[in-house]
Amino acid sequence: MGAPRRWRPGLVALGVAGAIACAGGVAWTVGNAGERQPVLSVVRPVAAGEVIEARDVGVVRLGVDDATQVVLAGHRDAVIGRRAMVPLVSGQLLAPGQLGDAAGFPPDGQALVVVGVEPGMLPAGLAQGQRIAVVPGAPPSERGTADAGAEAKVPDPVLGVVNAVGRPESASGKGAVTVLVDAGAVRRVAQMSDPRVAVLSTSVKAVS
């Protein structure tokens, strides 16, 4: 067996939300083509594996050069009720390869983990497709729940890509962030006390 794979958030952003990265390219291609046709676009984020509902898709008119890259509006009824194979982001054009009966997600060697975040700790504007670091809060000894002289082992930060964000329903409720991480990092996330979420810049290249 080979060594465990290391994934790169930059590549995940292309593969996981390939729709994000390529949607702009597709939009440019069809936008500069000839005859304008109605095609389907995503108007509400849809997490991988979720059923696509009527309210999740809309229609835009674009010049279509290669209709195999998009889903024509006439196929809307066939789209509703199918599942998203990858996370779909609001504003992207819907592509045939993004639809299926079961999600081909998460990729091999990766996993989705839900992180509960305390009120006020969710970064403003946190959204699907962003690269983040999940970091532990203060260790128990600093919160007075353990022997002050004991050194608590604090898990290392875990890098990942946001798959979904659930905002708290009340001021006292917790938010929930579903994150795509390396499968080997799931336990580290589970061991974190009061995890926090930090949005990363595009300069971050790898996860260990």
CSV table of C-alpha atoms in Angstrom, one decimal:
chain,number,residue,atom,x,y,z
A,1,MET,CA,0.0,0.0,0.0
A,2,GLY,CA,1.2,3.5,-0.8
A,3,ALA,CA,1.7,6.3,1.6
A,4,PRO,CA,-1.5,8.2,2.7
A,5,ARG,CA,-2.5,10.7,0.2
A,6,ARG,CA,-2.1,14.4,0.9
A,7,TRP,CA,-4.8,16.6,-0.5
A,8,ARG,CA,-4.4,20.2,-1.5
A,9,PRO,CA,-7.3,22.6,-0.8
A,10,GLY,CA,-6.4,24.4,-4.0
A,11,LEU,CA,-7.1,21.2,-6.0
A,12,VAL,CA,-10.1,20.4,-3.8
A,13,ALA,CA,-11.6,23.8,-4.6
A,14,LEU,CA,-11.4,22.8,-8.3
A,15,GLY,CA,-12.5,19.2,-7.9
A,16,VAL,CA,-15.1,19.6,-5.2
A,17,ALA,CA,-16.6,22.7,-6.5
A,18,GLY,CA,-15.5,22.1,-10.0
A,19,ALA,CA,-18.8,23.7,-10.8
A,20,ILE,CA,-17.4,26.9,-9.1
A,21,ALA,CA,-14.1,26.9,-11.0
A,22,CYS,CA,-15.5,25.8,-14.4
A,23,ALA,CA,-18.8,27.5,-14.2
A,24,GLY,CA,-17.1,30.8,-14.9
A,25,GLY,CA,-15.4,29.3,-17.9
A,26,VAL,CA,-18.7,27.7,-19.2
A,27,ALA,CA,-20.5,31.0,-18.7
A,28,TRP,CA,-17.8,32.8,-20.7
A,29,THR,CA,-18.0,30.2,-23.5
A,30,VAL,CA,-21.7,30.2,-23.8
A,31,GLY,CA,-22.0,33.9,-23.3
A,32,ASN,CA,-19.8,34.6,-26.3
A,33,ALA,CA,-21.4,32.1,-28.6
A,34,GLY,CA,-24.2,32.5,-31.1
A,35,GLU,CA,-27.9,31.8,-30.7
A,36,ARG,CA,-29.2,32.5,-27.2
A,37,GLN,CA,-31.0,29.6,-25.4
A,38,PRO,CA,-32.6,29.2,-22.0
A,39,VAL,CA,-30.3,27.1,-19.7
A,40,LEU,CA,-30.5,26.1,-16.0
A,41,SER,CA,-28.5,27.8,-13.3
A,42,VAL,CA,-28.3,27.2,-9.6
A,43,VAL,CA,-30.0,29.9,-7.5
A,44,ARG,CA,-29.7,28.3,-4.0
A,45,PRO,CA,-26.7,26.3,-2.7
A,46,VAL,CA,-27.2,22.5,-2.7
A,47,ALA,CA,-24.9,20.3,-0.7
A,48,ALA,CA,-23.5,17.1,-2.3
A,49,GLY,CA,-26.0,14.3,-1.9
A,50,GLU,CA,-29.0,16.5,-1.4
A,51,VAL,CA,-32.1,16.3,-3.7
A,52,ILE,CA,-32.4,19.2,-6.1
A,53,GLU,CA,-35.7,21.0,-5.6
A,54,ALA,CA,-37.6,23.3,-7.9
A,55,ARG,CA,-36.6,26.4,-5.9
A,56,ASP,CA,-32.9,25.5,-6.3
A,57,VAL,CA,-32.7,26.1,-10.0
A,58,GLY,CA,-33.5,29.0,-12.3
A,59,VAL,CA,-33.3,29.9,-16.0
A,60,VAL,CA,-31.0,32.2,-17.8
A,61,ARG,CA,-30.7,32.9,-21.5
A,62,LEU,CA,-27.2,32.5,-23.0
A,63,GLY,CA,-25.6,32.0,-26.4
A,64,VAL,CA,-24.8,28.2,-26.4
A,65,ASP,CA,-21.8,27.0,-28.4
A,66,ASP,CA,-21.7,23.4,-26.8
A,67,ALA,CA,-25.0,22.4,-25.3
A,68,THR,CA,-23.3,19.3,-23.7
A,69,GLN,CA,-21.7,21.6,-21.1
A,70,VAL,CA,-25.0,22.9,-19.8
A,71,VAL,CA,-28.6,21.7,-19.0
A,72,LEU,CA,-31.2,23.3,-21.2
A,73,ALA,CA,-34.3,24.7,-19.5
A,74,GLY,CA,-36.5,22.2,-21.3
A,75,HIS,CA,-35.0,19.5,-19.1
A,76,ARG,CA,-35.9,21.2,-15.9
A,77,ASP,CA,-38.5,18.6,-14.8
A,78,ALA,CA,-35.9,15.8,-15.3
A,79,VAL,CA,-33.5,17.6,-13.0
A,80,ILE,CA,-35.9,18.1,-10.1
A,81,GLY,CA,-35.7,15.2,-7.7
A,82,ARG,CA,-32.2,14.1,-8.7
A,83,ARG,CA,-29.2,14.4,-6.4
A,84,ALA,CA,-26.3,16.8,-6.6
A,85,MET,CA,-23.1,14.7,-7.2
A,86,VAL,CA,-20.9,17.6,-5.9
A,87,PRO,CA,-21.7,20.8,-4.0
A,88,LEU,CA,-23.6,23.3,-6.1
A,89,VAL,CA,-23.0,27.0,-5.6
A,90,SER,CA,-25.5,29.8,-6.3
A,91,GLY,CA,-24.9,31.5,-9.6
A,92,GLN,CA,-23.2,28.7,-11.4
A,93,LEU,CA,-24.5,27.0,-14.5
A,94,LEU,CA,-25.8,23.5,-14.1
A,95,ALA,CA,-23.9,20.8,-15.9
A,96,PRO,CA,-25.1,17.2,-16.7
A,97,GLY,CA,-22.2,15.6,-14.8
A,98,GLN,CA,-23.2,17.3,-11.6
A,99,LEU,CA,-26.5,15.3,-11.4
A,100,GLY,CA,-27.0,11.7,-10.4
A,101,ASP,CA,-29.0,9.2,-8.2
A,102,ALA,CA,-26.3,9.2,-5.5
A,103,ALA,CA,-23.5,11.6,-4.6
A,104,GLY,CA,-20.0,10.6,-5.7
A,105,PHE,CA,-18.8,12.6,-2.8
A,106,PRO,CA,-16.8,12.8,-0.6
A,107,PRO,CA,-13.8,11.7,-2.7
A,108,ASP,CA,-11.8,8.7,-1.6
A,109,GLY,CA,-9.6,9.5,1.4
A,110,GLN,CA,-11.7,12.4,2.5
A,111,ALA,CA,-14.6,12.8,4.8
A,112,LEU,CA,-17.3,15.3,5.8
A,113,VAL,CA,-17.3,16.3,9.4
A,114,VAL,CA,-19.8,18.7,11.1
A,115,VAL,CA,-18.3,21.2,13.5
A,116,GLY,CA,-20.5,22.9,16.1
A,117,VAL,CA,-19.4,26.5,16.6
A,118,GLU,CA,-20.3,28.7,19.5
A,119,PRO,CA,-22.5,31.8,19.0
A,120,GLY,CA,-20.5,34.7,17.5
A,121,MET,CA,-17.6,32.5,16.4
A,122,LEU,CA,-18.8,32.0,12.8
A,123,PRO,CA,-16.9,34.3,10.4
A,124,ALA,CA,-19.1,36.8,8.6
A,125,GLY,CA,-19.8,35.7,5.1
A,126,LEU,CA,-18.6,32.1,5.6
A,127,ALA,CA,-19.9,30.2,2.6
A,128,GLN,CA,-19.6,26.9,0.7
A,129,GLY,CA,-16.3,26.4,-1.2
A,130,GLN,CA,-14.2,28.5,1.1
A,131,ARG,CA,-11.0,27.1,2.6
A,132,ILE,CA,-10.9,27.1,6.4
A,133,ALA,CA,-8.9,26.0,9.4
A,134,VAL,CA,-10.7,24.3,12.2
A,135,VAL,CA,-8.8,25.2,15.4
A,136,PRO,CA,-9.3,24.3,19.0
A,137,GLY,CA,-10.5,26.8,21.6
A,138,ALA,CA,-8.9,27.2,25.0
A,139,PRO,CA,-7.8,23.9,26.5
A,140,PRO,CA,-9.7,22.7,29.6
A,141,SER,CA,-6.9,23.8,32.0
A,142,GLU,CA,-7.3,27.4,30.9
A,143,ARG,CA,-11.1,27.2,31.4
A,144,GLY,CA,-10.7,26.0,35.0
A,145,THR,CA,-12.2,22.5,34.3
A,146,ALA,CA,-9.0,20.6,34.9
A,147,ASP,CA,-5.9,20.8,37.1
A,148,ALA,CA,-4.3,24.1,36.3
A,149,GLY,CA,-0.9,22.5,36.5
A,150,ALA,CA,-1.8,19.8,33.9
A,151,GLU,CA,-0.8,20.4,30.3
A,152,ALA,CA,-3.7,19.4,28.1
A,153,LYS,CA,-2.8,18.0,24.7
A,154,VAL,CA,-4.4,20.3,22.1
A,155,PRO,CA,-5.1,18.9,18.7
A,156,ASP,CA,-3.4,20.5,15.7
A,157,PRO,CA,-5.6,22.7,13.4
A,158,VAL,CA,-7.3,20.9,10.6
A,159,LEU,CA,-7.6,22.4,7.1
A,160,GLY,CA,-10.7,21.8,5.0
A,161,VAL,CA,-13.2,23.1,2.5
A,162,VAL,CA,-16.7,24.3,3.6
A,163,ASN,CA,-19.5,22.1,2.2
A,164,ALA,CA,-22.4,23.7,4.1
A,165,VAL,CA,-23.1,26.4,6.7
A,166,GLY,CA,-25.9,26.3,9.2
A,167,ARG,CA,-26.4,29.5,11.1
A,168,PRO,CA,-27.7,29.4,14.6
A,169,GLU,CA,-31.5,29.9,14.9
A,170,SER,CA,-31.1,32.0,18.1
A,171,ALA,CA,-28.5,34.1,19.8
A,172,SER,CA,-27.7,31.3,22.2
A,173,GLY,CA,-27.7,28.5,19.7
A,174,LYS,CA,-24.6,26.9,18.0
A,175,GLY,CA,-23.8,27.2,14.3
A,176,ALA,CA,-22.9,24.1,12.3
A,177,VAL,CA,-20.2,24.0,9.6
A,178,THR,CA,-19.9,20.9,7.4
A,179,VAL,CA,-16.3,20.6,6.3
A,180,LEU,CA,-14.5,18.4,3.8
A,181,VAL,CA,-11.3,17.2,5.5
A,182,ASP,CA,-8.7,14.4,5.1
A,183,ALA,CA,-10.2,11.2,6.5
A,184,GLY,CA,-7.3,10.8,8.9
A,185,ALA,CA,-8.1,14.2,10.5
A,186,VAL,CA,-11.7,13.4,11.6
A,187,ARG,CA,-10.6,12.2,15.1
A,188,ARG,CA,-8.5,15.4,15.6
A,189,VAL,CA,-11.6,17.5,14.9
A,190,ALA,CA,-13.7,15.4,17.3
A,191,GLN,CA,-11.2,15.9,20.1
A,192,MET,CA,-11.3,19.7,19.8
A,193,SER,CA,-12.8,21.7,22.6
A,194,ASP,CA,-14.9,24.6,21.5
A,195,PRO,CA,-13.6,24.5,17.9
A,196,ARG,CA,-13.3,27.8,16.0
A,197,VAL,CA,-13.3,28.4,12.3
A,198,ALA,CA,-10.8,30.6,10.5
A,199,VAL,CA,-11.0,31.5,6.8
A,200,LEU,CA,-7.8,30.9,4.9
A,201,SER,CA,-6.2,32.8,2.1
A,202,THR,CA,-5.5,31.1,-1.2
A,203,SER,CA,-1.8,30.8,-0.3
A,204,VAL,CA,-2.4,27.8,1.8
A,205,LYS,CA,-1.4,24.7,-0.2
A,206,ALA,CA,-1.6,21.5,1.8
A,207,VAL,CA,-3.0,19.6,4.7
A,208,SER,CA,-0.9,17.4,6.9
